[in-house]
């Protein structure tokens, strides 16, 4: 049976257990993500509730990839609709980055597989480059790069 007095963990124990540096934990404290419950001398001490709050912050920051300011905002928001609005904005921005990275990966895959000696000789890449120049000269919107999964035959 566990001792009725809750165990406290030093800042170095917490840093080691959570895979972060002591400086990171101090910074998280400055951001208001979690706080020590006591000090023994100059050493910060944390109880299980503080560790759960740290794990909750890591859920948003490390796993959800939210910036620390947004992590703090989500963690301190008292009402679900406000929290959902913050999360929705982050999700939409992340989805936009994912879409851009997916298009970029398709371009790079095509360029790696393209048998043409020069990009302008490739029917796909050449057409895109010419359309991009035309759009720039006419002030039109840049075309969306669409590169097939399989390269053309030479």
XYZ file of C-alpha atoms in Angstrom:
154
model
C 0.000 0.000 0.000
C 1.266 3.451 -0.921
C 2.210 6.011 1.683
C -0.703 8.424 2.339
C 1.671 11.361 1.854
C 1.930 11.944 -1.860
C 5.397 11.620 -3.324
C 6.963 14.747 -4.752
C 9.332 14.693 -7.704
C 12.286 17.011 -8.162
C 12.633 19.056 -11.330
C 15.533 16.869 -12.484
C 13.486 13.694 -11.936
C 10.618 15.186 -13.920
C 12.920 16.327 -16.719
C 14.456 12.864 -16.986
C 11.076 11.093 -16.830
C 9.491 13.337 -19.488
C 12.515 13.524 -21.792
C 13.001 17.289 -21.565
C 15.626 19.534 -20.030
C 15.343 21.334 -16.721
C 15.501 24.600 -18.683
C 12.503 23.477 -20.741
C 10.498 22.796 -17.582
C 11.380 26.214 -16.213
C 10.266 27.768 -19.492
C 6.984 25.811 -19.364
C 6.473 27.269 -15.893
C 7.077 30.796 -17.240
C 4.459 30.107 -19.925
C 1.999 29.039 -17.228
C 1.684 25.461 -18.444
C 2.338 23.937 -15.017
C 3.746 24.904 -11.632
C 5.699 23.255 -8.800
C 3.746 22.557 -5.638
C 6.687 23.015 -3.293
C 10.375 23.774 -2.996
C 12.966 21.963 -0.990
C 15.683 24.540 -0.711
C 15.988 25.858 -4.253
C 14.746 22.655 -5.889
C 11.271 22.711 -7.401
C 9.012 19.806 -6.436
C 6.015 18.481 -8.363
C 3.132 16.253 -7.355
C 1.228 13.873 -9.621
C -1.379 16.523 -10.517
C 1.413 18.816 -11.765
C 2.852 15.938 -13.792
C -0.558 15.279 -15.313
C -0.770 18.950 -16.276
C 2.698 18.660 -17.865
C 1.570 15.564 -19.779
C -1.534 17.493 -20.894
C 0.689 20.332 -22.136
C 2.842 17.825 -24.013
C -0.290 16.388 -25.609
C -1.023 19.784 -27.151
C 2.549 20.949 -27.802
C 4.413 17.771 -28.786
C 1.649 15.529 -30.062
C -0.712 18.205 -31.413
C 2.173 20.418 -32.619
C 0.610 23.567 -31.181
C 2.962 26.462 -30.444
C 3.449 27.050 -26.711
C 1.302 30.206 -26.714
C -1.574 28.286 -28.293
C -0.971 25.367 -25.937
C -1.311 27.733 -22.973
C -4.438 29.290 -24.501
C -6.072 25.894 -25.025
C -5.140 24.747 -21.524
C -6.534 27.868 -19.851
C -9.739 28.117 -21.864
C -12.609 27.291 -19.558
C -15.309 26.638 -22.153
C -15.330 23.962 -24.829
C -16.571 26.220 -27.685
C -13.634 28.603 -27.182
C -11.212 25.686 -26.977
C -12.736 24.134 -30.107
C -12.333 27.425 -32.001
C -8.626 27.525 -31.085
C -8.163 23.890 -32.046
C -10.082 24.332 -35.315
C -7.854 27.233 -36.343
C -4.729 25.185 -35.611
C -6.144 22.126 -37.371
C -7.025 24.125 -40.490
C -3.550 25.688 -40.640
C -1.957 22.273 -40.151
C -4.111 20.724 -42.871
C -3.023 23.491 -45.244
C 0.640 22.727 -44.461
C -0.010 18.992 -44.982
C -1.605 19.709 -48.364
C 1.381 21.866 -49.407
C 3.833 19.186 -48.255
C 1.872 16.504 -50.111
C 2.060 18.563 -53.333
C 5.770 19.219 -52.750
C 6.430 15.511 -52.251
C 4.604 14.733 -55.520
C 6.759 17.291 -57.368
C 9.964 15.829 -55.923
C 8.865 12.242 -56.649
C 8.126 13.207 -60.240
C 11.462 14.981 -60.630
C 13.298 11.939 -59.257
C 11.508 9.552 -61.631
C 11.380 11.760 -64.712
C 13.513 10.300 -67.523
C 13.980 13.690 -69.264
C 17.500 15.114 -69.220
C 16.203 18.649 -68.683
C 13.015 19.703 -66.833
C 11.781 21.745 -69.822
C 11.997 18.598 -71.979
C 9.590 16.801 -69.644
C 6.009 17.205 -70.901
C 4.667 17.520 -67.348
C 7.352 19.733 -65.814
C 7.811 21.795 -68.969
C 4.079 22.455 -69.229
C 3.951 23.528 -65.612
C 6.979 25.844 -65.962
C 5.517 27.473 -69.084
C 2.113 27.914 -67.401
C 3.813 29.446 -64.383
C 5.688 31.956 -66.561
C 2.473 32.810 -68.437
C 0.625 33.361 -65.146
C 3.408 35.588 -63.831
C 3.422 37.706 -66.992
C -0.351 38.098 -67.167
C -0.871 38.629 -63.448
C -3.040 35.556 -63.186
C -3.028 33.170 -60.267
C -0.232 30.618 -60.313
C -1.337 27.201 -61.512
C -1.576 24.430 -58.973
C 1.274 21.955 -59.546
C -0.137 18.587 -60.552
C 2.432 15.905 -61.075
C 1.359 12.339 -61.807
C 2.533 9.482 -59.637
C 4.120 7.807 -62.668
C 6.438 9.671 -65.015
C 5.737 9.863 -68.704
C 7.485 7.555 -71.124
C 10.376 9.113 -73.073
